[in-house]
Structure formats: C-alpha cells, structure tokens
Amino acid sequence: MKTLDLDSEWKLGTVVPFLGKCRPFVGYCCQRCTPKSWEFFFHKNMISLGFCNVIKISEGNTRFRGWLVRRLCCFFTVCDWKICADTPSDLQKRIFHSKRVQDIVCQKVPQSKGDAPETSMPVPQWMQRIHSILCQIQSSVSPLLLRLSHWVLLKLLNQMFLGVIIHNGQLEMVRRAAEVPDVPVVFLSTHKSQLDRLLLQLLLISQGLGTPRVTCEYKTYPSKCRTLLALLGGVFLPQGVEQARDSEQGVLSRAVLASYVEEVLRSRQPLLIFLEEAFAGAPQVSASSREWLSLVFSAFHSGTVPDIMIVPIGISYDVAPDSGYRGKVSSTQTLSLWTSLWTICRAACRGLGCVRVDFAQPFSLQEYVANSLFRQSSSGKCLEELLLPEILGKRCSILDCEKLEQWSPGSKGIIALNTEQEILVYNLGLHTLSAGVSCSAIMAVQIMSALFLHKHKEGVFLSQLMQDFVWLTEEILLRSYDVGFSGQVRDVVLHALFLLRHCISLYHLSLGDVLVVPKKTDEAMTELSQHSTALLPVFIQEAVGVCAASALLVELLPYLGSPEQLRDVVLVQEELHNKTVLLVQLLPRDFLLCQPCQSLYNYCQVAVDKLIQCGLLVAEEMPSDVLVCDTAQKRFTKRLLWKATDDFADSDSDYSDETGNCCFKISQVENCSNFFVFLCCLLSPLLKTLERATVFLWEMESPQSESQYVEKLHCFLARKAKEDSSFECVCRTLTTISVRIYKELGVLREAVGQGEPILHLSETFRAKENQEKLEKFIQQFIYS
C-alpha cells in the first residue's frame, strides 16, 4: 500500500464543474403569498438560457479589438461599466426637512427627563449633528476607487476561483424586476464569507443591475476598513441607534437613519442586505438584518415608495476564503485589516474551486404585505407553555397549537412598530432566508464532506465513494435543489478530493483501487463538518422525521429482548407524527426553514410523508374489518397523508382514523438503513449541542451577561469535543441557537442589564431532577 500525495504525486487536472446547459430551475417565490409575482417574473424559456462565468473577461466583453485589448481586457471592461453612485448634493438638507427629523426639531418626539428643550437650537447646529450621524452611516461613493477595487478584485478572484457562475435565466428575472418603473430593488442575501459584499457588488454592477448600497456590521471592521467600505458603497448602523429610545442622541440617530433609507429607496438605488451573520454555521436570521428590514418596511409603509421588489440571493462556495473562521468567530469580533489581507493571500495561493451565485424569483413587497395582513394571526403559545409540561412529565404537549416565535422587542428596535408589523417583518426575513437557502446550489465539496463525516469515517474505496457521490447527488436533485457541478463523475470527485486534500489521506492499493481515509485531526474534522452543514437544509424534514422515529424505537428498547428485535417494531403514524411535533416545536423556525405561511402541524405531516416517499417507512398490513377490495366512495382529502389546509379545525376534523392509524416499519433494505443513519447524523450536531448545554447548566455560576454565558458555553463544548472527537458541535452559531432555545423554553431567564441582558437559571431548573428530565428529553432524539 502506497501513500499518495495530492499536492505532488497525484496530478489532478483542473476541472471546471459547470459544463451542463440544462438545470433544474430553483428559487420560485411562494405561490401562496405572492401569486402575481410568481406568474409575472418567470417564463419557461429562461430555464434554457444557461450559465455564465462573471470573472472570465475576454476581448468580447469590451468595445475594442486588438492585441493590446486582449491583454488589458479587464481594465477596459471595468472602465465600461456604468456606475451610478452619485450622492445628491442636498441629501443632508433633505434629511433635515424629512418628517421624522422635523418632529424632533419641533419637539414632537418626547424627550427623556431632565433634557433641556431644544426648540431654540439654530439650524446650523442641527445640520452639524445630522452631518455627524450621516458620516457614520455612509460616505460619498468614489467611482474611481470603485473601478480600481473591482479591477483588483477581478484579478484576485481569477487567482482564487475557477469561476463565479450565475444563471442567465435568473439574471433575466432580476432585470425584469429592476425595469418596473418607480420601484426600487432590495437584495436579501445569505452570508457565507466576508468576501460576499465585494463579490455581489461586483456581480450586480457588471450585469448592469445598478450600484448597490451594501449593509455592513459596524463592530466587525476597524475604523480604516469602515472608511474604505463606505467609499465603496457600504452603509452602517450608526452607534447612536443602540442607545435608549428616550435618549436625545438615540432618537435623532434613528430618525436620520430611517430618513436616509427612505432617500436611498426614493432614488431607486439598489440596497443589499445580508440576512445572516458572517461565519454562520446554520440558517438563522440575524438581529441586524431585522433592523434593516424594519427600515425598508417603514419606508414602504410611510408611502415613500409605492412598492419594493425583493430579490433573495443564495451564495455557495466550494471552499470559502475565510472558512477557517466559520463557526468560531463571533459576529461582533473585529477583524483587522492585516487578518483580511492574509486570508486573501492564502486563498489566492491555495485555490478554492468555484463559486455559485443564485437569484431567487423576485416578488413584490406590496403584494406580500397585503396577503400577509389578510392571513396573519398573532395567536399561539410560547415554547414554554407548549413543551415544558411535556418535558417535566406534568401533562402532554399541546400538539395542535402554533408556537409563537420570539423576535426583537419593539422597545429596542430602530423603528417603533406595533406587534402586527413586527411579526410581518420577522416573517419577511424568514421567507426570504428560506428562499435564499433553497436556491443555493450544493457543491461537490459539501457532498463529499458529508459522506466522509456521516457515512465513511473509517475510510472508503474510491470506486465505492463515486457510487455514493452519485446516489447522494440524485437524492439532492429529487428534492428540487440544484448542484454546482456537472461533467464526468470521476473528474468531479477528484476535483472535490483535491480541494479537501488537507482533510484526507489517499492510499494506492495493489488491487488497483484507492483507499480514501479522512484524517482524525481537529482541523480536518472541523473543516469537514463546516462543509457538510450545507446539506442539512436539503434533508431537514426527513432528518426531523427519522429522529422522531428513532426516539420511538428508543422508548421500546427496554421492553425488547435485544436490539435486533427493533426491526420488527411497528410504528403507528399518529404516534410518529406526535413525536415529530415535539421535536419541531423545540427547534427554531429559521433553523427548520419552515416558511411562515406553513403551520408547524402541516410541516410535520409533510416530514412523515417524505419518509414514506423515499422508502424509509414501509406500510405494514394490519388486521381490519374493511376488506382490501372495498371500493366504497371516500372523500379524496381523507385519503391523503397530509392536508392541503393549515386550518387546525379543518385538519382535526379531516384527520380520519384511517390515516392516523396507518402502521409502518423501518425499511431493512441496506441502502435505506444507511440513509436512515445518515439523516440522523445530519441533525445530531444541534441536538448534541443542546444536550451538552443541559450538562453545562450544572456548572452555571451566578447571573452573567449573555455574551459571557455564550463564550463559556462555547469553551465547554470545545473541551467536550476533544474528549469524543465531536468537533461538529464546536460551532458558535449552534451555541447561540441552543441559548435562544433555552430562553424560549424557560430554562434561562433574562434580566435587564447594562448594555445587554443578564441570564440566570430559572427556579424550575435549579433542581437537578428537572435538568436530568430535560437532558433525557433531548437524548431521545439523538441516534447512537
């Protein structure tokens, strides 16, 4: 057996894994919430328009021809791009005369106690204060600097990636949306890397979609980087917006920011907002994105613009340039300029495969708001009321009631919204995040990482690995997700192995095959787990269903003679559905990617149905008084395993005994058994994090700030991971999600503190007995 070195002995050819012209078209908007947009912005011929590589610039992209042009084509192309980034000369005056600012000037907004009246302040002083706040928000865009940075960025991208691929049909949809008169466009994107801001701005400008204003986190960048990003079109939340609502500086900062967003949208400048925090390890709508969405909604609600076109964006990398920070760095941690430059240089030398950018179908905010307000209801119960009695064994969980999701309280938001509007903004963020994730392509590296982490931890032959790669690719395509590669299987597999060369070892056997073994080091397992998380949204409903089925089997295990007898256990569909509801109620909606127009009850029904469709559950014939050949007429809806309606009253009445009492067995076919375990492993990182967060409750000290608690819990998870090599749990995003769940569940209580809330253990869970009950409840869903 001979060890192969991917860097030297095994010379892999560079394969661009985007050779196909026909692709499954992804990213349709919600037909229920935006039916008119669903029909208007799509045409069948868009599917066959194929792909283009944004960073592949040639002589044909310029107006000139010749020997010199072929060598300077990037320079000429960037110079030809239309950059409309002129800031109005009277922007400051417009903001001063806006209604929000004038209300403060005229003392129509209540001031805090002890503040002196400001009615006598001269206009120049007001203008000076507004100018100071405006400088924190934005700066005049420099077209020369923007062109220079894009020219440099094109050179770097060609060094780092084989290509940045977009679908021409999706571009055509976005162009149609941008051509709607007097309607601005707001892009809402997923966030995979700090490079996303510059990359998306380059893409939008190069395709003639305008020069967008890009939202940035103020605390993430040092002052020099903020100045540079502002000159390139970056906009920031000013520091004053975090102050108390009744403070004078806070009121003025929020009014200036809201007026600025209104002016941006009125001038039809595109706005790019990132829905997730940088380095996120799981889907989660960030607090800052909800603030920006509330500002956009407020501009529409006030009548500043008649409508706004919303365009979700999904980004996929084979390997992100700063993937080493993913799941480890807090979103509030400042990244120095030298750190960013070193990351770019290292990425340029390493080679990172391909990037795929997908645009979901645009939809009208006006249409979405009208349909949402017509159907929206704030009824429901909090997670503590729904699930805590079940955990403590006091009574069964309420299975037919919606969970009331928590969002940023209005008292701390930039814009004062009522409860109905806050729910609408939260649902808008959830809808667009679901659309952005569902249109994101799955890359070859992500599929390969999931196979190594959840199926072949001890190693696999290359021939078998290729078969499994094809199998998993087909499963992804069957679920209406696209993949970011095409071509011969062997070439694509070798391409992925080359990019994962630091995480695997290759051994050439005398039989002629190659043994591929993932390394057991901390760095290798962490990188594989980061890549594999991209597959969870694809299989999230099946993963929830199999974990619920596993929990039912675990309950029966003490009553059986041996684990082998579990293969003969019959599962009743109603019991499986109820167990699925318990798990779905525990997990956040954004993690589940459950759209707000879909009830959790319906979500669970679809999850069980998908297990039947993919063959994991096999129907079991049970004795019945009704003959098999009975042809009596029945209502068609009663024969469905899931109901088309989300109305609980109708669902309960239509949920017949025939459907609820269907019985199933776990399929014993080898492929199905392996798929069952694979799905359980996909959801296990969050469930294990929740379990260990319960153990950490025993070590919780006196009340402490939320940031301190998250940091200590993250360190605790890192120590536990070194003991059993479960490095997939060492993710800061999963840590924050577990803290969020325990706050909603009533395990942790919040108290008002200076700057951020103070967390302390609730009275109920100070008893070790209740902590053990919580741990046991979570353990039942973890496959072992």
CSV table of C-alpha atoms in Angstrom, one decimal, residues 235-588:
chain,number,residue,atom,x,y,z
A,235,VAL,CA,-23.7,51.6,4.8
A,236,PHE,CA,-23.6,51.1,8.6
A,237,LEU,CA,-26.0,51.3,11.5
A,238,PRO,CA,-24.8,54.4,13.5
A,239,GLN,CA,-23.7,53.9,17.1
A,240,GLY,CA,-26.5,56.1,18.4
A,241,VAL,CA,-29.2,53.7,17.4
A,242,GLU,CA,-28.2,51.4,20.3
A,243,GLN,CA,-29.0,54.0,22.9
A,244,ALA,CA,-32.2,54.1,24.9
A,245,ARG,CA,-35.4,55.0,23.0
A,246,ASP,CA,-36.0,58.1,25.1
A,247,SER,CA,-32.4,59.4,24.8
A,248,GLU,CA,-32.0,62.5,22.6
A,249,GLN,CA,-29.0,61.2,20.6
A,250,GLY,CA,-30.7,57.8,20.1
A,251,VAL,CA,-33.9,59.4,18.8
A,252,LEU,CA,-32.0,61.7,16.4
A,253,SER,CA,-29.8,58.8,15.1
A,254,ARG,CA,-32.8,56.6,14.4
A,255,ALA,CA,-34.6,59.4,12.6
A,256,VAL,CA,-31.6,60.2,10.4
A,257,LEU,CA,-31.1,56.6,9.6
A,258,ALA,CA,-34.7,56.0,8.7
A,259,SER,CA,-34.8,59.1,6.6
A,260,TYR,CA,-31.6,58.1,4.8
A,261,VAL,CA,-33.0,54.7,3.9
A,262,GLU,CA,-36.1,56.4,2.5
A,263,GLU,CA,-33.9,58.7,0.3
A,264,VAL,CA,-31.9,55.7,-1.0
A,265,LEU,CA,-35.1,53.9,-2.0
A,266,ARG,CA,-36.7,57.0,-3.4
A,267,SER,CA,-33.7,57.5,-5.7
A,268,ARG,CA,-34.0,53.8,-6.8
A,269,GLN,CA,-30.6,52.8,-5.6
A,270,PRO,CA,-30.4,49.1,-5.0
A,271,LEU,CA,-29.9,48.0,-1.4
A,272,LEU,CA,-28.1,44.8,-0.5
A,273,ILE,CA,-28.9,43.3,3.0
A,274,PHE,CA,-27.4,40.2,4.4
A,275,LEU,CA,-29.8,38.0,6.3
A,276,GLU,CA,-27.3,36.0,8.3
A,277,GLU,CA,-24.3,36.9,10.4
A,278,ALA,CA,-20.9,36.3,8.9
A,279,PHE,CA,-19.3,32.8,9.6
A,280,ALA,CA,-22.8,31.4,10.5
A,281,GLY,CA,-22.8,27.6,10.8
A,282,ALA,CA,-26.6,27.2,10.4
A,283,PRO,CA,-29.5,29.2,8.9
A,284,GLN,CA,-30.5,32.0,11.3
A,285,VAL,CA,-31.9,35.4,10.7
A,286,SER,CA,-29.6,37.9,12.3
A,287,ALA,CA,-30.7,40.8,14.6
A,288,SER,CA,-29.1,43.5,12.3
A,289,SER,CA,-30.9,42.1,9.2
A,290,ARG,CA,-34.2,42.5,11.0
A,291,GLU,CA,-33.3,46.1,11.8
A,292,TRP,CA,-32.6,46.8,8.2
A,293,LEU,CA,-35.8,45.0,7.1
A,294,SER,CA,-37.8,47.1,9.5
A,295,LEU,CA,-36.3,50.3,7.9
A,296,VAL,CA,-37.2,49.0,4.5
A,297,PHE,CA,-40.8,48.1,5.6
A,298,SER,CA,-41.1,51.5,7.3
A,299,ALA,CA,-40.2,53.3,4.1
A,300,PHE,CA,-42.8,51.3,2.2
A,301,HIS,CA,-45.5,51.7,4.9
A,302,SER,CA,-45.0,55.5,5.1
A,303,GLY,CA,-45.7,55.8,1.3
A,304,THR,CA,-42.1,56.9,0.4
A,305,VAL,CA,-42.2,54.4,-2.5
A,306,PRO,CA,-45.2,52.7,-3.9
A,307,ASP,CA,-43.7,49.2,-3.9
A,308,ILE,CA,-40.3,47.4,-3.4
A,309,MET,CA,-39.0,44.4,-5.3
A,310,ILE,CA,-37.5,41.8,-3.0
A,311,VAL,CA,-34.8,39.6,-4.6
A,312,PRO,CA,-33.4,36.7,-2.4
A,313,ILE,CA,-29.9,35.6,-3.2
A,314,GLY,CA,-28.1,32.4,-2.4
A,315,ILE,CA,-24.3,32.0,-2.4
A,316,SER,CA,-22.3,28.7,-2.5
A,317,TYR,CA,-18.6,28.2,-2.3
A,318,ASP,CA,-16.6,25.0,-2.9
A,319,VAL,CA,-14.3,26.4,-0.2
A,320,ALA,CA,-14.9,29.9,1.2
A,321,PRO,CA,-11.8,32.1,1.6
A,322,ASP,CA,-12.3,32.6,5.3
A,323,SER,CA,-13.8,29.2,6.0
A,324,GLY,CA,-11.4,28.7,8.9
A,325,TYR,CA,-13.2,31.4,10.9
A,326,ARG,CA,-16.7,29.9,10.2
A,327,GLY,CA,-18.5,28.9,13.4
A,328,LYS,CA,-15.5,30.1,15.5
A,329,VAL,CA,-15.5,33.9,15.3
A,330,SER,CA,-18.3,35.9,16.9
A,331,SER,CA,-20.1,38.3,14.6
A,332,THR,CA,-19.2,41.2,16.9
A,333,GLN,CA,-15.5,40.4,16.9
A,334,THR,CA,-13.4,42.9,14.9
A,335,LEU,CA,-11.3,41.6,12.0
A,336,SER,CA,-8.1,43.5,11.5
A,337,LEU,CA,-7.0,44.7,8.0
A,338,TRP,CA,-3.9,42.5,8.2
A,339,THR,CA,-6.0,39.5,9.0
A,340,SER,CA,-8.2,40.1,6.0
A,341,LEU,CA,-5.2,40.6,3.7
A,342,TRP,CA,-3.5,37.4,5.0
A,343,THR,CA,-6.7,35.5,4.4
A,344,ILE,CA,-7.0,36.7,0.8
A,345,CYS,CA,-3.3,35.9,0.1
A,346,ARG,CA,-3.6,32.4,1.5
A,347,ALA,CA,-6.8,31.8,-0.5
A,348,ALA,CA,-5.1,33.0,-3.7
A,349,CYS,CA,-2.3,30.6,-3.2
A,350,ARG,CA,-4.5,27.6,-2.3
A,351,GLY,CA,-7.1,27.6,-5.0
A,352,LEU,CA,-10.7,27.3,-3.8
A,353,GLY,CA,-12.7,25.8,-6.6
A,354,CYS,CA,-15.8,27.6,-7.8
A,355,VAL,CA,-18.5,30.0,-6.6
A,356,ARG,CA,-22.1,29.8,-7.5
A,357,VAL,CA,-24.5,32.8,-7.0
A,358,ASP,CA,-28.2,32.2,-7.5
A,359,PHE,CA,-31.0,34.7,-7.6
A,360,ALA,CA,-34.4,33.5,-6.4
A,361,GLN,CA,-37.6,34.8,-8.1
A,362,PRO,CA,-38.3,38.5,-7.2
A,363,PHE,CA,-41.5,39.3,-5.5
A,364,SER,CA,-43.5,42.4,-4.7
A,365,LEU,CA,-43.4,43.7,-1.1
A,366,GLN,CA,-46.8,45.3,-1.6
A,367,GLU,CA,-48.3,42.0,-2.6
A,368,TYR,CA,-46.6,40.1,0.2
A,369,VAL,CA,-47.8,42.6,2.8
A,370,ALA,CA,-51.4,42.6,1.5
A,371,ASN,CA,-51.6,38.8,1.6
A,372,SER,CA,-49.8,38.5,4.9
A,373,LEU,CA,-52.0,41.0,6.7
A,374,PHE,CA,-55.1,39.3,5.3
A,375,ARG,CA,-54.0,35.9,6.7
A,376,GLN,CA,-51.7,36.9,9.6
A,377,SER,CA,-52.6,35.9,13.1
A,378,SER,CA,-50.7,36.6,16.3
A,379,SER,CA,-52.4,33.7,18.1
A,380,GLY,CA,-50.3,30.9,19.5
A,381,LYS,CA,-48.4,30.0,22.6
A,382,CYS,CA,-44.8,30.4,23.6
A,383,LEU,CA,-42.5,27.4,23.7
A,384,GLU,CA,-42.5,27.3,27.5
A,385,GLU,CA,-46.3,26.8,27.5
A,386,LEU,CA,-46.2,24.2,24.7
A,387,LEU,CA,-43.3,22.0,25.6
A,388,LEU,CA,-42.2,22.5,29.2
A,389,PRO,CA,-45.1,20.4,30.8
A,390,GLU,CA,-44.2,17.5,28.5
A,391,ILE,CA,-40.5,17.7,29.5
A,392,LEU,CA,-41.3,17.8,33.2
A,393,GLY,CA,-43.9,15.0,32.9
A,394,LYS,CA,-46.8,17.1,34.1
A,395,ARG,CA,-49.0,16.7,31.1
A,396,CYS,CA,-48.8,16.0,27.4
A,397,SER,CA,-47.6,18.7,25.0
A,398,ILE,CA,-50.1,20.8,23.1
A,399,LEU,CA,-49.8,19.4,19.6
A,400,ASP,CA,-52.4,21.4,17.7
A,401,CYS,CA,-51.2,24.9,18.6
A,402,GLU,CA,-48.7,27.1,16.8
A,403,LYS,CA,-45.5,28.2,18.5
A,404,LEU,CA,-45.2,31.9,19.0
A,405,GLU,CA,-41.8,32.9,17.7
A,406,GLN,CA,-39.7,35.5,19.5
A,407,TRP,CA,-38.3,38.5,17.7
A,408,SER,CA,-36.5,41.6,18.7
A,409,PRO,CA,-38.7,43.6,21.0
A,410,GLY,CA,-40.1,46.9,19.6
A,411,SER,CA,-38.7,48.8,22.5
A,412,LYS,CA,-35.1,48.1,21.3
A,413,GLY,CA,-35.7,48.3,17.6
A,414,ILE,CA,-34.7,51.2,15.4
A,415,ILE,CA,-38.3,51.8,14.2
A,416,ALA,CA,-41.2,51.7,16.6
A,417,LEU,CA,-43.5,49.0,15.1
A,418,ASN,CA,-46.7,47.5,16.5
A,419,THR,CA,-46.9,43.8,17.2
A,420,GLU,CA,-48.6,43.0,13.9
A,421,GLN,CA,-45.9,44.9,12.0
A,422,GLU,CA,-43.1,43.2,14.0
A,423,ILE,CA,-44.5,39.8,13.1
A,424,LEU,CA,-44.7,40.8,9.5
A,425,VAL,CA,-41.0,41.9,9.4
A,426,TYR,CA,-39.9,38.8,11.1
A,427,ASN,CA,-41.9,36.6,8.7
A,428,LEU,CA,-40.5,38.5,5.7
A,429,GLY,CA,-36.9,37.8,6.9
A,430,LEU,CA,-37.8,34.1,7.4
A,431,HIS,CA,-39.5,33.9,4.0
A,432,THR,CA,-36.5,35.4,2.1
A,433,LEU,CA,-34.0,33.3,4.1
A,434,SER,CA,-35.8,30.2,3.2
A,435,ALA,CA,-35.9,31.3,-0.5
A,436,GLY,CA,-32.2,32.2,-0.4
A,437,VAL,CA,-31.1,28.9,1.1
A,438,SER,CA,-33.4,26.8,-1.1
A,439,CYS,CA,-32.0,28.3,-4.3
A,440,SER,CA,-28.4,27.9,-3.2
A,441,ALA,CA,-26.5,25.2,-5.1
A,442,ILE,CA,-25.0,22.3,-3.3
A,443,MET,CA,-21.3,22.0,-4.2
A,444,ALA,CA,-19.2,18.8,-4.7
A,445,VAL,CA,-17.0,19.5,-1.7
A,446,GLN,CA,-20.1,19.7,0.5
A,447,ILE,CA,-21.4,16.4,-0.7
A,448,MET,CA,-18.0,14.8,-0.3
A,449,SER,CA,-17.6,16.2,3.3
A,450,ALA,CA,-21.0,14.9,4.4
A,451,LEU,CA,-20.1,11.4,3.1
A,452,PHE,CA,-16.8,11.4,4.9
A,453,LEU,CA,-18.3,12.7,8.2
A,454,HIS,CA,-21.6,10.8,8.4
A,455,LYS,CA,-21.0,7.6,6.4
A,456,HIS,CA,-17.3,6.8,5.8
A,457,LYS,CA,-15.5,8.0,8.9
A,458,GLU,CA,-13.2,5.0,8.8
A,459,GLY,CA,-12.4,5.3,5.1
A,460,VAL,CA,-13.8,4.1,1.8
A,461,PHE,CA,-12.6,2.8,-1.6
A,462,LEU,CA,-12.6,5.4,-4.4
A,463,SER,CA,-14.9,3.2,-6.5
A,464,GLN,CA,-17.5,3.0,-3.7
A,465,LEU,CA,-17.1,6.7,-3.0
A,466,MET,CA,-18.0,7.5,-6.6
A,467,GLN,CA,-21.2,5.4,-6.3
A,468,ASP,CA,-22.2,7.1,-3.1
A,469,PHE,CA,-21.5,10.5,-4.6
A,470,VAL,CA,-23.9,9.8,-7.5
A,471,TRP,CA,-26.5,8.4,-5.1
A,472,LEU,CA,-26.4,11.5,-2.9
A,473,THR,CA,-26.4,13.8,-5.9
A,474,GLU,CA,-29.6,12.1,-7.2
A,475,GLU,CA,-31.2,12.5,-3.7
A,476,ILE,CA,-30.5,16.2,-3.7
A,477,LEU,CA,-31.9,16.7,-7.2
A,478,LEU,CA,-35.0,14.8,-6.3
A,479,ARG,CA,-35.7,17.4,-3.6
A,480,SER,CA,-35.6,20.3,-6.1
A,481,TYR,CA,-32.2,21.6,-5.1
A,482,ASP,CA,-29.6,22.3,-7.7
A,483,VAL,CA,-25.9,21.2,-7.6
A,484,GLY,CA,-23.0,23.4,-8.6
A,485,PHE,CA,-21.2,20.9,-10.8
A,486,SER,CA,-21.5,18.7,-13.9
A,487,GLY,CA,-19.3,16.6,-16.0
A,488,GLN,CA,-17.9,13.1,-15.6
A,489,VAL,CA,-18.3,11.6,-12.1
A,490,ARG,CA,-14.6,10.7,-11.7
A,491,ASP,CA,-13.5,14.2,-12.7
A,492,VAL,CA,-15.9,15.9,-10.2
A,493,VAL,CA,-14.9,13.5,-7.4
A,494,LEU,CA,-11.2,14.1,-8.0
A,495,HIS,CA,-11.9,17.9,-8.1
A,496,ALA,CA,-13.6,17.6,-4.6
A,497,LEU,CA,-10.8,15.4,-3.2
A,498,PHE,CA,-8.2,17.9,-4.4
A,499,LEU,CA,-9.9,20.7,-2.5
A,500,LEU,CA,-10.2,18.5,0.6
A,501,ARG,CA,-6.6,17.4,0.3
A,502,HIS,CA,-5.8,18.7,3.8
A,503,CYS,CA,-8.5,16.6,5.4
A,504,ILE,CA,-7.9,13.2,3.8
A,505,SER,CA,-5.2,10.7,3.2
A,506,LEU,CA,-5.0,8.5,0.0
A,507,TYR,CA,-3.5,5.0,-0.2
A,508,HIS,CA,-2.9,3.3,-3.5
A,509,LEU,CA,-3.7,-0.5,-3.1
A,510,SER,CA,-2.2,-3.3,-5.1
A,511,LEU,CA,-5.7,-4.3,-6.2
A,512,GLY,CA,-5.7,-1.1,-8.3
A,513,ASP,CA,-8.2,0.8,-6.2
A,514,VAL,CA,-7.5,3.8,-4.0
A,515,LEU,CA,-8.4,3.9,-0.3
A,516,VAL,CA,-9.6,7.4,0.9
A,517,VAL,CA,-9.4,7.9,4.7
A,518,PRO,CA,-10.5,11.2,6.4
A,519,LYS,CA,-7.9,12.4,8.9
A,520,LYS,CA,-8.8,12.4,12.6
A,521,THR,CA,-7.2,15.7,13.4
A,522,ASP,CA,-9.2,18.6,15.0
A,523,GLU,CA,-8.7,20.8,11.9
A,524,ALA,CA,-9.7,18.1,9.4
A,525,MET,CA,-12.9,17.1,11.3
A,526,THR,CA,-13.9,20.7,11.9
A,527,GLU,CA,-13.5,21.6,8.2
A,528,LEU,CA,-15.5,18.6,7.1
A,529,SER,CA,-18.3,19.5,9.5
A,530,GLN,CA,-18.4,23.1,8.2
A,531,HIS,CA,-18.8,22.0,4.6
A,532,SER,CA,-21.4,19.3,5.4
A,533,THR,CA,-23.8,21.7,7.1
A,534,ALA,CA,-24.9,22.8,3.6
A,535,LEU,CA,-26.8,19.5,3.2
A,536,LEU,CA,-29.0,19.9,6.3
A,537,PRO,CA,-31.5,22.3,4.6
A,538,VAL,CA,-31.9,19.8,1.8
A,539,PHE,CA,-32.9,16.9,4.1
A,540,ILE,CA,-34.1,18.9,7.1
A,541,GLN,CA,-37.7,17.5,7.1
A,542,GLU,CA,-36.5,13.9,6.6
A,543,ALA,CA,-33.9,14.4,9.3
A,544,VAL,CA,-36.6,15.6,11.8
A,545,GLY,CA,-38.8,12.6,10.8
A,546,VAL,CA,-36.1,9.9,11.3
A,547,CYS,CA,-35.0,11.4,14.6
A,548,ALA,CA,-38.6,11.2,15.8
A,549,ALA,CA,-38.8,7.6,14.6
A,550,SER,CA,-35.6,6.8,16.4
A,551,ALA,CA,-37.0,8.3,19.6
A,552,LEU,CA,-40.0,6.0,19.4
A,553,LEU,CA,-37.7,3.0,18.9
A,554,VAL,CA,-35.6,4.0,21.9
A,555,GLU,CA,-38.7,4.1,24.1
A,556,LEU,CA,-39.4,0.5,23.1
A,557,LEU,CA,-35.9,-0.8,23.5
A,558,PRO,CA,-36.1,-1.5,27.3
A,559,TYR,CA,-39.1,-3.8,26.7
A,560,LEU,CA,-37.4,-5.9,24.0
A,561,GLY,CA,-35.0,-8.7,24.5
A,562,SER,CA,-32.4,-7.5,22.1
A,563,PRO,CA,-31.8,-4.5,19.7
A,564,GLU,CA,-32.3,-6.9,16.8
A,565,GLN,CA,-36.0,-7.1,17.6
A,566,LEU,CA,-36.4,-3.4,16.7
A,567,ARG,CA,-36.6,-4.3,13.0
A,568,ASP,CA,-40.0,-6.0,13.8
A,569,VAL,CA,-41.4,-3.0,15.6
A,570,VAL,CA,-44.5,-1.4,14.0
A,571,LEU,CA,-44.9,2.3,14.2
A,572,VAL,CA,-48.3,3.9,14.3
A,573,GLN,CA,-48.4,7.0,12.1
A,574,GLU,CA,-50.2,9.1,14.6
A,575,GLU,CA,-47.6,8.4,17.3
A,576,LEU,CA,-44.8,9.2,14.8
A,577,HIS,CA,-46.5,12.4,13.9
A,578,ASN,CA,-46.9,13.5,17.5
A,579,LYS,CA,-43.3,12.7,18.3
A,580,THR,CA,-42.2,14.8,15.2
A,581,VAL,CA,-44.3,17.7,16.5
A,582,LEU,CA,-42.4,17.7,19.8
A,583,LEU,CA,-39.0,18.0,18.0
A,584,VAL,CA,-40.3,20.6,15.6
A,585,GLN,CA,-41.7,22.7,18.4
A,586,LEU,CA,-38.3,22.6,20.1
A,587,LEU,CA,-36.3,23.8,17.1
A,588,PRO,CA,-36.5,27.4,15.8
